[in-house]
Amino acid sequence: MSNPSVENVVIVGTGCAGLTAAIYTARANLNPLVLEGPLPGGQLTTTSEVENFPGFPAGVDGFQLMQNLREQATKFGTRFEQALIDRVDFTSSSRKLYAGDRLILARAVIIATGASPRMTGIPGEKELYGGKGVTTCATCDGAFYRKMDVAVIGGGDSAAEEALFLTRFASKVYLVHRRDTLRASKIMADRATSHPKIQPVWNSVPVAVEGVAQGAVSGLRVRHVQTGTETVLPIKGLFVAIGHQPNTGPFAAVLDLDEGGYFKPIAGSQVKTKVPGVYVAGDCADHVYRQAITAAGMGCQAAIEAERWLAEHSHE
Ligand code: NAP
């Protein structure tokens, strides 16, 4: 079988970073191909109101923001295809990306694969994940828990945001955290801890999700870290909000990663990798800021670098 034609630039991922890279490379007439993975639009599609993206004083719905970015990228000629990249070979100048048996060739590659929610790994979590009461997305699943008690695990901005969102539906929201203060930003922490429907459960680690035999969550067993006492919170829904795992696995053999598994760009750049013409952008390469606007900024940087690199190597 003959090889496919070589794309100018392939962008892997459709979150803020990928779509911003698409807008810039499309406007530069590079006819980018964007590969869409398992969560089209990325993490923002699972959030509710985004209040800190510049230019939206009244806030903007996360899903709508991603629709807007996609529309903007499409307007300038971006092509979208579904393909889950599982391995790459960057040894020849036509970079090879594989999605199962499918081969995609590109002169420049922008990897913007984001990060996925982490799970606690406690018994019952996996068994009851999905429609059985354990989830990582309040925006997606919160409305299923009208007038029920639920719990959120975590102490960061995500946990505070999930807990606050859930107060629209749930009767009570336990916020289970292993410390006695939230690590969330002050404004989010204050909003969460002062909300009458949110009951913080401090110094407590999750031990097991109960209800496996019945096929539906019936409680969360937690252990107090100082006393060792175990109690069961009587809940119907469990929202896990303990951070994210970068989606870098398929590239781990060929690009440098840090100890957390995030891409490690070369010194002096946020987006350049050790492979010329291959760039990284967004949450897969950023464990510090992890904001929609910083991901978009990295997508822009990667696009401009790719554009310059392609111009400099147009004769090859
Ligand atoms: P995060 O800040 O890393 O917080 C993760 C939380 O989960 C921490 O409180 C951590 O506890 C806890 N945790 C981790 N593993 C655990 C385990 N196995 N069992 C129990 N608890 C565990 O993650 P995040 O909240 O997803 O936020 C990520 C980044 O996105 C942050 O920079 C955040 O500011 C940003 N963000 C911003 C917004 C916004 O501006 N609207 C919204 C969401 C997220 P410890 O505190 O003990 O480490």
Short mmCIF file of C-alpha atoms and ligand atoms in Angstrom, two decimals:
data_model
loop_
_atom_site.label_atom_id
_atom_site.label_comp_id
_atom_site.label_asym_id
_atom_site.label_seq_id
_atom_site.Cartn_x
_atom_site.Cartn_y
_atom_site.Cartn_z
CA MET A 1 0.00 0.00 0.00
CA SER A 2 1.38 3.46 -0.86
CA ASN A 3 2.09 6.01 1.86
CA PRO A 4 -0.42 8.83 2.43
CA SER A 5 0.55 12.31 1.26
CA VAL A 6 2.63 14.37 3.68
CA GLU A 7 0.70 17.01 5.62
CA ASN A 8 2.30 20.39 6.32
CA VAL A 9 1.26 20.36 9.93
CA VAL A 10 -0.67 17.88 12.01
CA ILE A 11 -2.11 19.03 15.33
CA VAL A 12 -2.96 16.30 17.84
CA GLY A 13 -5.75 17.41 20.16
CA THR A 14 -8.75 19.71 20.08
CA GLY A 15 -8.56 21.55 23.40
CA CYS A 16 -7.68 25.22 23.80
CA ALA A 17 -4.05 24.64 22.78
CA GLY A 18 -4.81 22.50 19.71
CA LEU A 19 -7.57 24.73 18.38
CA THR A 20 -5.56 27.92 18.88
CA ALA A 21 -2.65 26.29 17.00
CA ALA A 22 -5.18 25.38 14.30
CA ILE A 23 -6.44 28.98 13.99
CA TYR A 24 -2.90 30.33 13.64
CA THR A 25 -1.60 27.69 11.22
CA ALA A 26 -4.80 27.85 9.13
CA ARG A 27 -4.54 31.64 8.88
CA ALA A 28 -0.94 31.12 7.74
CA ASN A 29 -2.33 29.03 4.85
CA LEU A 30 -0.76 25.82 6.12
CA ASN A 31 -3.98 23.82 5.70
CA PRO A 32 -3.59 22.08 9.09
CA LEU A 33 -5.02 18.66 9.86
CA VAL A 34 -6.34 18.39 13.42
CA LEU A 35 -6.66 14.93 14.93
CA GLU A 36 -9.52 14.58 17.36
CA GLY A 37 -9.15 12.16 20.28
CA PRO A 38 -11.55 10.79 22.89
CA LEU A 39 -12.71 14.15 24.31
CA PRO A 40 -13.42 16.57 21.42
CA GLY A 41 -12.96 20.12 22.69
CA GLY A 42 -10.87 18.98 25.64
CA GLN A 43 -11.37 19.61 29.33
CA LEU A 44 -13.21 22.91 28.96
CA THR A 45 -16.18 21.06 27.51
CA THR A 46 -16.61 19.43 30.91
CA THR A 47 -16.54 22.68 32.84
CA SER A 48 -19.45 25.04 33.36
CA GLU A 49 -18.93 28.76 33.38
CA VAL A 50 -15.45 30.04 32.53
CA GLU A 51 -15.05 33.35 34.30
CA ASN A 52 -11.38 34.04 33.72
CA PHE A 53 -10.92 33.79 29.95
CA PRO A 54 -10.07 37.35 28.84
CA GLY A 55 -12.68 39.04 26.71
CA PHE A 56 -15.78 37.58 28.37
CA PRO A 57 -16.72 39.92 31.23
CA ALA A 58 -19.95 38.03 31.83
CA GLY A 59 -18.22 34.62 31.67
CA VAL A 60 -18.65 32.07 28.93
CA ASP A 61 -19.90 28.49 28.90
CA GLY A 62 -16.89 26.15 28.47
CA PHE A 63 -18.55 24.06 25.77
CA GLN A 64 -19.58 27.18 23.87
CA LEU A 65 -16.06 28.61 24.05
CA MET A 66 -14.68 25.46 22.46
CA GLN A 67 -17.39 25.53 19.77
CA ASN A 68 -16.36 29.11 18.99
CA LEU A 69 -12.68 28.16 18.70
CA ARG A 70 -13.55 25.24 16.43
CA GLU A 71 -15.73 27.44 14.21
CA GLN A 72 -12.92 30.00 13.99
CA ALA A 73 -10.39 27.29 13.03
CA THR A 74 -12.75 25.79 10.45
CA LYS A 75 -13.40 29.21 8.90
CA PHE A 76 -9.73 29.48 7.92
CA GLY A 77 -9.54 25.98 6.42
CA THR A 78 -8.67 23.61 9.28
CA ARG A 79 -9.57 19.99 8.58
CA PHE A 80 -10.69 17.73 11.43
CA GLU A 81 -10.43 13.94 11.54
CA GLN A 82 -10.92 11.45 14.34
CA ALA A 83 -7.77 9.50 15.10
CA LEU A 84 -6.36 8.29 18.39
CA ILE A 85 -2.58 8.33 18.00
CA ASP A 86 -1.03 5.33 19.75
CA ARG A 87 2.62 5.55 18.59
CA VAL A 88 4.91 7.77 16.59
CA ASP A 89 8.19 7.54 14.70
CA PHE A 90 10.03 10.84 14.36
CA THR A 91 13.27 9.46 12.89
CA SER A 92 12.68 10.62 9.30
CA SER A 93 11.86 14.13 8.12
CA SER A 94 8.30 13.02 7.34
CA ARG A 95 7.17 12.50 10.92
CA LYS A 96 5.07 9.34 11.29
CA LEU A 97 1.98 9.17 13.50
CA TYR A 98 0.04 5.94 13.83
CA ALA A 99 -3.58 5.48 14.87
CA GLY A 100 -3.91 1.70 14.90
CA ASP A 101 -3.13 0.62 11.31
CA ARG A 102 -3.53 4.13 9.95
CA LEU A 103 -0.37 6.10 9.14
CA ILE A 104 -0.35 9.91 9.03
CA LEU A 105 2.71 11.76 7.71
CA ALA A 106 3.57 15.34 8.63
CA ARG A 107 6.42 17.79 8.15
CA ALA A 108 5.56 19.58 11.41
CA VAL A 109 3.64 18.22 14.40
CA ILE A 110 1.99 20.07 17.29
CA ILE A 111 1.09 17.81 20.20
CA ALA A 112 -1.70 19.25 22.35
CA THR A 113 -3.12 16.12 23.92
CA GLY A 114 -4.01 17.65 27.30
CA ALA A 115 -4.40 15.77 30.53
CA SER A 116 -6.98 13.31 31.85
CA PRO A 117 -8.63 13.16 35.28
CA ARG A 118 -6.78 11.10 37.91
CA MET A 119 -8.61 8.48 39.94
CA THR A 120 -8.00 7.46 43.56
CA GLY A 121 -7.80 3.71 42.87
CA ILE A 122 -9.87 2.80 45.97
CA PRO A 123 -12.05 -0.33 45.87
CA GLY A 124 -15.42 0.25 44.22
CA GLU A 125 -14.31 3.32 42.25
CA LYS A 126 -13.65 1.46 39.01
CA GLU A 127 -16.59 -0.92 39.42
CA LEU A 128 -19.07 1.93 39.91
CA TYR A 129 -17.55 4.35 37.38
CA GLY A 130 -19.83 5.64 34.65
CA GLY A 131 -23.59 5.38 35.01
CA LYS A 132 -23.33 3.74 38.45
CA GLY A 133 -22.52 6.81 40.52
CA VAL A 134 -18.77 7.51 40.26
CA THR A 135 -17.80 10.27 37.85
CA THR A 136 -15.19 12.99 37.24
CA CYS A 137 -17.50 15.55 35.69
CA ALA A 138 -20.12 17.48 37.64
CA THR A 139 -21.14 19.46 34.57
CA CYS A 140 -21.84 16.24 32.69
CA ASP A 141 -23.51 14.27 35.47
CA GLY A 142 -24.56 16.69 38.23
CA ALA A 143 -28.17 16.90 37.08
CA PHE A 144 -28.61 13.16 37.76
CA TYR A 145 -28.27 13.83 41.49
CA ARG A 146 -31.20 16.14 42.11
CA LYS A 147 -32.17 16.20 45.81
CA MET A 148 -29.55 13.55 46.63
CA ASP A 149 -26.43 13.66 48.80
CA VAL A 150 -23.13 13.49 46.93
CA ALA A 151 -19.41 13.76 47.72
CA VAL A 152 -16.50 15.41 45.98
CA ILE A 153 -12.94 14.19 46.66
CA GLY A 154 -10.11 16.73 46.41
CA GLY A 155 -8.97 20.09 47.73
CA GLY A 156 -7.97 22.04 44.62
CA ASP A 157 -9.83 24.46 42.36
CA SER A 158 -11.43 21.58 40.49
CA ALA A 159 -12.88 20.11 43.68
CA ALA A 160 -14.18 23.50 44.83
CA GLU A 161 -15.69 24.17 41.41
CA GLU A 162 -17.31 20.74 41.19
CA ALA A 163 -18.74 21.07 44.70
CA LEU A 164 -20.18 24.52 43.98
CA PHE A 165 -21.70 23.36 40.71
CA LEU A 166 -23.29 20.37 42.42
CA THR A 167 -25.10 22.61 44.92
CA ARG A 168 -27.47 23.46 42.06
CA PHE A 169 -28.84 19.91 42.20
CA ALA A 170 -27.77 17.98 45.26
CA SER A 171 -29.25 18.34 48.75
CA LYS A 172 -25.85 18.11 50.39
CA VAL A 173 -22.29 18.04 49.03
CA TYR A 174 -19.57 16.51 51.20
CA LEU A 175 -16.17 17.91 50.25
CA VAL A 176 -13.68 15.25 51.30
CA HIS A 177 -10.11 16.48 51.64
CA ARG A 178 -7.05 14.88 53.21
CA ARG A 179 -5.90 18.17 54.80
CA ASP A 180 -7.62 20.80 56.94
CA THR A 181 -7.55 23.56 54.32
CA LEU A 182 -8.22 23.63 50.61
CA ARG A 183 -5.38 24.30 48.18
CA ALA A 184 -7.86 25.96 45.83
CA SER A 185 -7.52 29.71 45.09
CA LYS A 186 -8.82 31.82 47.95
CA ILE A 187 -11.93 33.03 46.13
CA MET A 188 -12.99 29.47 45.22
CA ALA A 189 -12.10 28.07 48.64
CA ASP A 190 -14.10 30.79 50.40
CA ARG A 191 -17.10 30.27 48.14
CA ALA A 192 -17.03 26.52 48.69
CA THR A 193 -16.49 26.47 52.45
CA SER A 194 -19.14 29.15 53.11
CA HIS A 195 -21.83 27.53 50.97
CA PRO A 196 -24.65 26.19 53.17
CA LYS A 197 -25.01 22.99 51.11
CA ILE A 198 -21.31 22.11 51.20
CA GLN A 199 -20.03 20.21 54.21
CA PRO A 200 -16.23 19.91 54.31
CA VAL A 201 -14.92 16.59 55.60
CA TRP A 202 -11.40 17.57 56.66
CA ASN A 203 -8.36 15.38 57.26
CA SER A 204 -10.05 12.44 55.62
CA VAL A 205 -8.91 10.02 52.95
CA PRO A 206 -11.27 7.93 50.88
CA VAL A 207 -11.06 4.21 51.63
CA ALA A 208 -13.77 2.54 49.53
CA VAL A 209 -16.85 3.27 47.50
CA GLU A 210 -19.75 1.23 48.82
CA GLY A 211 -22.55 -0.29 46.75
CA VAL A 212 -20.65 -2.59 44.39
CA ALA A 213 -22.97 -5.54 45.11
CA GLN A 214 -26.04 -3.42 44.30
CA GLY A 215 -24.39 -1.89 41.20
CA ALA A 216 -24.91 1.68 42.45
CA VAL A 217 -23.05 3.96 44.84
CA SER A 218 -24.54 3.84 48.34
CA GLY A 219 -21.74 5.44 50.36
CA LEU A 220 -18.15 6.59 50.61
CA ARG A 221 -16.04 5.11 53.39
CA VAL A 222 -13.48 7.63 54.65
CA ARG A 223 -10.73 7.42 57.24
CA HIS A 224 -9.68 10.29 59.48
CA VAL A 225 -5.92 10.69 59.00
CA GLN A 226 -5.23 11.56 62.65
CA THR A 227 -7.63 9.32 64.59
CA GLY A 228 -7.86 6.44 62.09
CA THR A 229 -11.64 6.38 62.61
CA GLU A 230 -13.62 5.21 59.61
CA THR A 231 -17.06 6.53 58.75
CA VAL A 232 -19.39 6.04 55.81
CA LEU A 233 -20.87 9.10 54.11
CA PRO A 234 -24.32 8.12 52.83
CA ILE A 235 -24.12 9.33 49.23
CA LYS A 236 -25.53 8.40 45.84
CA GLY A 237 -22.93 10.16 43.70
CA LEU A 238 -19.15 10.46 43.96
CA PHE A 239 -17.22 13.11 42.04
CA VAL A 240 -13.46 12.53 41.91
CA ALA A 241 -11.54 15.81 41.44
CA ILE A 242 -7.93 15.06 42.42
CA GLY A 243 -6.00 16.44 39.48
CA HIS A 244 -4.92 15.16 36.11
CA GLN A 245 -2.56 12.82 34.29
CA PRO A 246 -0.90 14.22 31.14
CA ASN A 247 -1.72 12.33 27.93
CA THR A 248 1.84 11.82 26.79
CA GLY A 249 2.10 8.01 26.72
CA PRO A 250 2.22 7.47 22.92
CA PHE A 251 5.14 9.92 22.66
CA ALA A 252 7.10 8.85 25.75
CA ALA A 253 9.64 6.80 23.80
CA VAL A 254 10.68 9.69 21.55
CA LEU A 255 10.25 12.92 23.54
CA ASP A 256 11.50 13.97 26.97
CA LEU A 257 9.08 13.86 29.90
CA ASP A 258 9.47 15.19 33.44
CA GLU A 259 8.93 13.10 36.58
CA GLY A 260 5.17 13.82 36.45
CA GLY A 261 4.93 12.53 32.88
CA TYR A 262 4.52 16.02 31.36
CA PHE A 263 6.42 16.93 28.19
CA LYS A 264 9.69 18.68 28.96
CA PRO A 265 10.43 21.24 26.23
CA ILE A 266 14.04 22.15 25.46
CA ALA A 267 15.67 24.89 27.55
CA GLY A 268 14.64 28.40 26.57
CA SER A 269 11.33 27.42 25.00
CA GLN A 270 7.90 26.42 26.29
CA VAL A 271 6.94 24.53 23.15
CA LYS A 272 10.01 23.26 21.27
CA THR A 273 11.02 19.63 21.73
CA LYS A 274 14.32 17.95 20.97
CA VAL A 275 12.87 16.83 17.64
CA PRO A 276 12.99 19.70 15.10
CA GLY A 277 9.54 20.59 13.79
CA VAL A 278 7.75 18.83 16.67
CA TYR A 279 6.14 21.08 19.27
CA VAL A 280 4.08 20.61 22.43
CA ALA A 281 1.38 22.90 23.82
CA GLY A 282 -1.16 23.10 26.61
CA ASP A 283 -1.77 20.91 29.66
CA CYS A 284 0.30 17.98 28.33
CA ALA A 285 3.35 20.23 28.73
CA ASP A 286 2.31 22.46 31.64
CA HIS A 287 1.86 21.29 35.20
CA VAL A 288 2.17 24.80 36.61
CA TYR A 289 -0.46 27.10 35.10
CA ARG A 290 -2.94 24.70 33.44
CA GLN A 291 -5.33 27.44 32.41
CA ALA A 292 -7.38 27.76 29.23
CA ILE A 293 -5.65 31.01 28.39
CA THR A 294 -2.14 29.67 28.99
CA ALA A 295 -2.93 26.60 26.87
CA ALA A 296 -4.18 28.89 24.11
CA GLY A 297 -0.98 30.95 24.45
CA MET A 298 1.17 27.85 24.08
CA GLY A 299 -0.89 26.76 21.06
CA CYS A 300 -0.16 30.14 19.48
CA GLN A 301 3.57 29.85 20.22
CA ALA A 302 3.73 26.31 18.78
CA ALA A 303 1.90 27.42 15.63
CA ILE A 304 4.25 30.35 15.03
CA GLU A 305 7.29 28.12 15.62
CA ALA A 306 5.90 25.49 13.22
CA GLU A 307 5.19 28.14 10.61
CA ARG A 308 8.75 29.51 10.84
CA TRP A 309 10.28 26.04 10.79
CA LEU A 310 8.29 25.06 7.70
CA ALA A 311 9.31 28.28 5.94
CA GLU A 312 12.99 27.66 6.75
CA HIS A 313 12.82 24.04 5.57
CA SER A 314 10.55 24.49 2.53
CA HIS A 315 13.25 23.17 0.18
CA GLU A 316 13.49 19.79 1.94
P1 NAP B 1 -4.78 20.12 42.02
O1 NAP B 1 -4.66 21.56 42.25
O2 NAP B 1 -3.57 19.30 41.73
O3 NAP B 1 -5.52 19.49 43.30
C1 NAP B 1 -5.69 18.12 43.46
C2 NAP B 1 -6.28 17.89 44.84
O4 NAP B 1 -6.56 16.50 44.98
C3 NAP B 1 -5.34 18.28 45.96
O5 NAP B 1 -6.06 18.94 46.95
C4 NAP B 1 -4.78 16.94 46.43
O6 NAP B 1 -4.51 16.93 47.79
C5 NAP B 1 -5.94 16.01 46.17
N1 NAP B 1 -5.51 14.64 45.91
C6 NAP B 1 -4.57 14.21 45.01
N2 NAP B 1 -4.48 12.88 45.00
C7 NAP B 1 -5.36 12.44 45.92
C8 NAP B 1 -5.74 11.16 46.37
N3 NAP B 1 -5.20 10.03 45.87
N4 NAP B 1 -6.70 11.07 47.33
C9 NAP B 1 -7.25 12.19 47.84
N5 NAP B 1 -6.96 13.43 47.44
C10 NAP B 1 -6.01 13.55 46.50
O7 NAP B 1 -5.77 19.77 40.83
P2 NAP B 1 -7.03 20.59 40.26
O8 NAP B 1 -7.92 21.02 41.34
O9 NAP B 1 -7.56 19.72 39.19
O10 NAP B 1 -6.39 21.89 39.60
C11 NAP B 1 -5.38 21.76 38.62
C12 NAP B 1 -4.98 23.15 38.12
O11 NAP B 1 -6.04 23.73 37.38
C13 NAP B 1 -4.66 24.12 39.26
O12 NAP B 1 -3.60 24.94 38.86
C14 NAP B 1 -5.93 24.92 39.38
O13 NAP B 1 -5.73 26.21 39.91
C15 NAP B 1 -6.43 24.97 37.94
N6 NAP B 1 -7.90 25.11 37.89
C16 NAP B 1 -8.41 26.37 37.81
C17 NAP B 1 -9.79 26.57 37.76
C18 NAP B 1 -10.31 27.96 37.65
O14 NAP B 1 -9.51 28.91 37.69
N7 NAP B 1 -11.60 28.16 37.49
C19 NAP B 1 -10.66 25.47 37.84
C20 NAP B 1 -10.11 24.20 37.97
C21 NAP B 1 -8.73 24.03 38.00
P3 NAP B 1 -3.31 17.80 48.44
O15 NAP B 1 -3.85 19.19 48.56
O16 NAP B 1 -3.06 17.11 49.71
O17 NAP B 1 -2.17 17.70 47.47
#
